[in-house]
XYZ file of C-alpha atoms in Angstrom:
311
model
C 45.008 103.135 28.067
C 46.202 100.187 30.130
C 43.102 97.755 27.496
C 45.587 99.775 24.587
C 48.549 98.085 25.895
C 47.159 94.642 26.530
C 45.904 94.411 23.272
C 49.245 95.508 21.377
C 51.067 92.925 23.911
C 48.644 90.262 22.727
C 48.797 91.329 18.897
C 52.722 91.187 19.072
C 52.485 87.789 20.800
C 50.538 86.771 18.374
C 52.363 87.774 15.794
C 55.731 86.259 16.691
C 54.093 82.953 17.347
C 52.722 82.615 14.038
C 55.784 83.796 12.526
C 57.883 80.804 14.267
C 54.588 78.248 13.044
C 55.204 79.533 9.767
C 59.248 79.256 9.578
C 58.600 75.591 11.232
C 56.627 74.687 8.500
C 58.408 76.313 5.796
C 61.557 74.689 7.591
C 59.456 71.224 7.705
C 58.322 71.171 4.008
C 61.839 71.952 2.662
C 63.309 68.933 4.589
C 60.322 67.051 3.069
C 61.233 68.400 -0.065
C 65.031 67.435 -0.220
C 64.072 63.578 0.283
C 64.394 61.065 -2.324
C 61.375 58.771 -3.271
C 62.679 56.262 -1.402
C 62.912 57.966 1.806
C 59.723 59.401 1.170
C 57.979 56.101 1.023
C 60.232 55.091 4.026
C 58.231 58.103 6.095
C 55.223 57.123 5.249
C 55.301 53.589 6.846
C 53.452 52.963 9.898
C 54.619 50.458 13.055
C 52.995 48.193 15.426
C 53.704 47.305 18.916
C 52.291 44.741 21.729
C 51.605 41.468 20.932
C 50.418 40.762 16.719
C 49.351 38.103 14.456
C 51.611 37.983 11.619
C 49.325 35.693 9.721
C 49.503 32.103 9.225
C 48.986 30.949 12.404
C 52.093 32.785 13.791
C 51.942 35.492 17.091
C 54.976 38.321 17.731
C 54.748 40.362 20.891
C 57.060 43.100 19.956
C 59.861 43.369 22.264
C 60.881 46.380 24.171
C 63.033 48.528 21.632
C 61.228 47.716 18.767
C 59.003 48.152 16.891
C 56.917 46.078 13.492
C 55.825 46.695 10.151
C 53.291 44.985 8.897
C 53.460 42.380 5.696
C 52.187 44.724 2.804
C 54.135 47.555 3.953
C 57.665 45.212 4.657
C 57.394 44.197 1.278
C 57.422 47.586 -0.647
C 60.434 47.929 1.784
C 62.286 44.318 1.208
C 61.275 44.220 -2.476
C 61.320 47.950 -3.925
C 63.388 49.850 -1.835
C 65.992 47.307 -0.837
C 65.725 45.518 -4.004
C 65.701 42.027 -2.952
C 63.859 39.173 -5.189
C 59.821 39.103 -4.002
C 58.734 37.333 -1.512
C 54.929 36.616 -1.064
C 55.339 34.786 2.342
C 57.131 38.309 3.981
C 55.062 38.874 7.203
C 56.783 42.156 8.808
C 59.868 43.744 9.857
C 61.027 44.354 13.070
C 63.138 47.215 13.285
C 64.764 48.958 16.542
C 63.175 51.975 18.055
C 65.745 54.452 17.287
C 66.640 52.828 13.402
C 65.001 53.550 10.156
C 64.320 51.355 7.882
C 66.788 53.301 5.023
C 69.469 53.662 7.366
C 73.167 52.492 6.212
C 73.475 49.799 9.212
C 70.558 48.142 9.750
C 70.244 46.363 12.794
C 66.431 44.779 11.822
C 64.766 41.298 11.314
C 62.954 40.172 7.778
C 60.165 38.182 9.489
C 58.578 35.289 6.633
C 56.976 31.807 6.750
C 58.053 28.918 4.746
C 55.101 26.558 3.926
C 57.368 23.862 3.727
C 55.220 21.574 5.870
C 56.146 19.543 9.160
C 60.068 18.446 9.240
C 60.795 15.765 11.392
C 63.452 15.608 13.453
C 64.827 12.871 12.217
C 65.016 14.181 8.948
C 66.724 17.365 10.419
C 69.780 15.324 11.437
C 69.929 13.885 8.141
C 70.491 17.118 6.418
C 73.726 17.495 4.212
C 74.135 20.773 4.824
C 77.258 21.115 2.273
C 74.331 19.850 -0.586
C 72.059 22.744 0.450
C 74.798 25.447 0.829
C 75.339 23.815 -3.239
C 72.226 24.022 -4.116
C 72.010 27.625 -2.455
C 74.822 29.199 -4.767
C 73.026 27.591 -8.162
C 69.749 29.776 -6.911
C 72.161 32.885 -6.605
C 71.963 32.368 -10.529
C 68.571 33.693 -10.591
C 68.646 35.814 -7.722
C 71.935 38.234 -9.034
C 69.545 38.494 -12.502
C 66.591 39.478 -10.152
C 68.906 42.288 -8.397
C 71.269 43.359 -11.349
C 67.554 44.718 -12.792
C 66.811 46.933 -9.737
C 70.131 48.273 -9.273
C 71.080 45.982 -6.167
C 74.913 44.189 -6.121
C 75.232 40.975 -6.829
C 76.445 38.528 -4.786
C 79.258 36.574 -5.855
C 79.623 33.885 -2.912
C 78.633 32.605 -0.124
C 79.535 30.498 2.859
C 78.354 28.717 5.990
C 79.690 31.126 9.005
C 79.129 28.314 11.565
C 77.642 24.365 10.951
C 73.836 24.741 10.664
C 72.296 23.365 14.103
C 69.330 21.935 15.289
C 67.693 23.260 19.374
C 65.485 20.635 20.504
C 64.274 22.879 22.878
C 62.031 25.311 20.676
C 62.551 23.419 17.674
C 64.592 26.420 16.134
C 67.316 25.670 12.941
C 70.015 27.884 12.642
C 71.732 28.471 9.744
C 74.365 31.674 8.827
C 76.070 32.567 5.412
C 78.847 34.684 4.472
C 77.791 36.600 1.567
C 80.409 37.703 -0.441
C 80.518 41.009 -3.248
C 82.621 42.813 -5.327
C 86.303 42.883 -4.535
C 86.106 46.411 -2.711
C 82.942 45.444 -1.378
C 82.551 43.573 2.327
C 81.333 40.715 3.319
C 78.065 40.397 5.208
C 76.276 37.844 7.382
C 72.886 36.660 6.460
C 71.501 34.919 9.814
C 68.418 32.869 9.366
C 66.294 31.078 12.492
C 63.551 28.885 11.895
C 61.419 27.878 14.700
C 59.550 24.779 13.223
C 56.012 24.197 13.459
C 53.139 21.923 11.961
C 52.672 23.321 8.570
C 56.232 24.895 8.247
C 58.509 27.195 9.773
C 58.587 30.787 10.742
C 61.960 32.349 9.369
C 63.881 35.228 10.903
C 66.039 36.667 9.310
C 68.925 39.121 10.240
C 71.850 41.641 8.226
C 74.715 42.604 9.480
C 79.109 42.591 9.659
C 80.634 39.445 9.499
C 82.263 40.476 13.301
C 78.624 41.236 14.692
C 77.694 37.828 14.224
C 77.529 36.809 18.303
C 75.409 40.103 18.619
C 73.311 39.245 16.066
C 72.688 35.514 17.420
C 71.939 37.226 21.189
C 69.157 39.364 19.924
C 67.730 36.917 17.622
C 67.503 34.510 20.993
C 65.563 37.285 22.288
C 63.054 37.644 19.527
C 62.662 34.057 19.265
C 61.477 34.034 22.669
C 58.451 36.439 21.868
C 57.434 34.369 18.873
C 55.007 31.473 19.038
C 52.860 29.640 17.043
C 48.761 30.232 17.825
C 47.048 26.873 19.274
C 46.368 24.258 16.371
C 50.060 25.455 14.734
C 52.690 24.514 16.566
C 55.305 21.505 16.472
C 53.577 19.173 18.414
C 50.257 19.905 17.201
C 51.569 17.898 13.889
C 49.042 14.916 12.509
C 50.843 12.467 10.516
C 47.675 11.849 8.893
C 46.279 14.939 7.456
C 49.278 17.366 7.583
C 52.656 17.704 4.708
C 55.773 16.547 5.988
C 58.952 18.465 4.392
C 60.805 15.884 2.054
C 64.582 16.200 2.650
C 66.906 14.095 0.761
C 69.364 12.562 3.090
C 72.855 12.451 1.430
C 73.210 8.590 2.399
C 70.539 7.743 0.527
C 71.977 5.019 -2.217
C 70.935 5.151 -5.939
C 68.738 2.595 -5.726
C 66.900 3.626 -2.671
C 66.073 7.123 -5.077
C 65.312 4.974 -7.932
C 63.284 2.560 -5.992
C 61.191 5.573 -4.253
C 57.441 6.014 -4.237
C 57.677 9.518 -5.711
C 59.975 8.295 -8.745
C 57.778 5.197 -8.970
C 55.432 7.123 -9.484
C 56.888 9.771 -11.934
C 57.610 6.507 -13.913
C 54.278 5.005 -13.981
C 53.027 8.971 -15.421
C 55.783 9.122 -18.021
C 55.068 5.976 -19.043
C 51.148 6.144 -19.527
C 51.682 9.634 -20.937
C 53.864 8.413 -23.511
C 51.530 5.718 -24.311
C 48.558 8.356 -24.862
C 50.860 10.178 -27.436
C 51.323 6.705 -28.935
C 47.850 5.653 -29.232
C 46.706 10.038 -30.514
C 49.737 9.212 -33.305
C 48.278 5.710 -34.530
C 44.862 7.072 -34.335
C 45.260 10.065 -36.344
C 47.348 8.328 -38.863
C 44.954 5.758 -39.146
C 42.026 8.421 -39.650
C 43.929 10.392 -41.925
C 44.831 7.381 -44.079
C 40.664 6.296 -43.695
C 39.963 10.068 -45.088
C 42.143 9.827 -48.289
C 41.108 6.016 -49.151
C 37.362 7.611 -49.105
C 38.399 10.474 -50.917
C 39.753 8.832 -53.371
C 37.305 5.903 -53.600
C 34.544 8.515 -54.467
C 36.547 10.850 -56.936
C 36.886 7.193 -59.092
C 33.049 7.123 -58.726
C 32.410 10.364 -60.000
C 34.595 10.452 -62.791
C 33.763 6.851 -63.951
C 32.525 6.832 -67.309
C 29.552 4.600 -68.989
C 30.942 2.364 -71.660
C 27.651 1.264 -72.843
C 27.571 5.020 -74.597
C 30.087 3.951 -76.541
């Protein structure tokens, strides 16, 4: 009697248990279900922690909080599901513990490297930072087209939030922009740090409000910090004869100095021989076309020459 009553206990344990397994699941799969693509894709990423090579000759170790996705995997995510122009030098995203990667505020970093080659110090100083912001708003051109075909706003402005600066210590440039919208839309701050090294620079970049902008530069400090370059890559590892320097053209520059330059001088020299070649192809076909047609017609008189002795 008492084995009886054991083994309806157990069968009614069991019983409820798989009952609450199966309404878990059930209650699992219809949450799956009611996702969009996007999110769905968004689940299926995978993060890194500890320290990581990001690829060209860059290391992360992840700070506490956070936590990495990898380059393939941050570009279906910058690209596809964000809808920003592609980027083939995208190395990861570092996103915060508790954040996903679809959520409204995001709070992350867009991690790339821009094989721009070693920039000099003395070149940095020389930037004209009003030129580049310029230049900046003429690539919007091409970047609104880029996000007006996957659905993304375009962006209508944009402005320096601070003057661009140069820290000597970790050879970092710092550079913020106001990105303006739509007339009901907000403004947001695009917050880019570059810590230089010998073959270019490797970019952080962060999203956010306008008034989060101190916030934003505190915890980029931070991540900076647990960035460095592997041995061989860094800023002072830089040989002047081997390596590409980053041209920058300094806004003092005169007209002649441009004119006078090795790169135009030699752009000049190219032009100049290739228009020569087309010369030289028109002369010589004109002159073989011309040879063609005198023989042509030299033995057409030969053929149809008649004998006047038959006469």
């Amino acid at each position: 009697m008492r084995a009886f009553f054991y083994s309806v206990v157990v069968f009614s344990c069991l019983t409820v248990s798989l009952n609450v397994l199966g309404l878990s699941r059930e209650d699992s799969l219809s949450r799956y279900d009611k996702l969009d693509s996007s999110e769905m894709v968004a689940a299926s990423f995978y993060y890194k922690a500890g320290e990581q090579s990001l690829g060209e000759g860059t290391i992360l170790n992840v700070p506490e909080g956070y936590r990495l996705l990898d380059g393939a995997q941050s570009r279906v995510l910058v690209e596809h599901l964000w809808g920003n122009p592609e980027n083939p030098n995208t190395l990861g995203v570092l996103l915060p513990a508790r954040m996903g990667p679809m959520d409204k505020d995001f709070h992350g970093f867009v991690i790339s490297f821009e094989p721009s080659g070693y920039m000099e110090e003395a070149a940095i100083r020389q930037i004209d930072y009003t030129k580049l912001l310029t230049e900046m708003k003429e690539e919007l051109k091409n970047d609104n087209l880029l996000r007006s075909g996957k659905g993304a706003g375009q962006i209508s402005g944009m402005d320096w939030a601070f003057t661009p600066y140069y820290n000597k210590d970790n050879h970092s440039l710092h550079w913020a922009r106001v990105l303006h919208f739509g007339k009901n839309e907000p403004s947001m701050l695009n917050y880019e740090l570059r810590l230089l090294g010998r073959k270019g620079a490797l970019c952080f970049t962060a999203i956010g409000k306008v008034t989060e902008l101190e916030q934003i530069k505190q915890q980029l400090a931070i991540v900076a910090a647990a960035a460095r370059f592997a041995p061989g890559n860094g800023y002072a590892d830089y040989n002047p004869r081997t390596d590409q320097s980053a041209r920058w053209v300094p806004a003092t520059e005169s007209v002649a100095g441009r004119m006078l330059s090795i790169d135009n001088l030699l752009l000049g020299i190219r032009s100049t021989l290739s228009m020569l070649l087309v010369i030289l192809c028109m002369v010589l076909f004109v002159y073989g076309m011309n040879y063609y047609h005198h023989r042509r017609r030299s033995g057409y008189r030969k053929i149809m020459k008649v004998d006047e002795r038959l006469n």
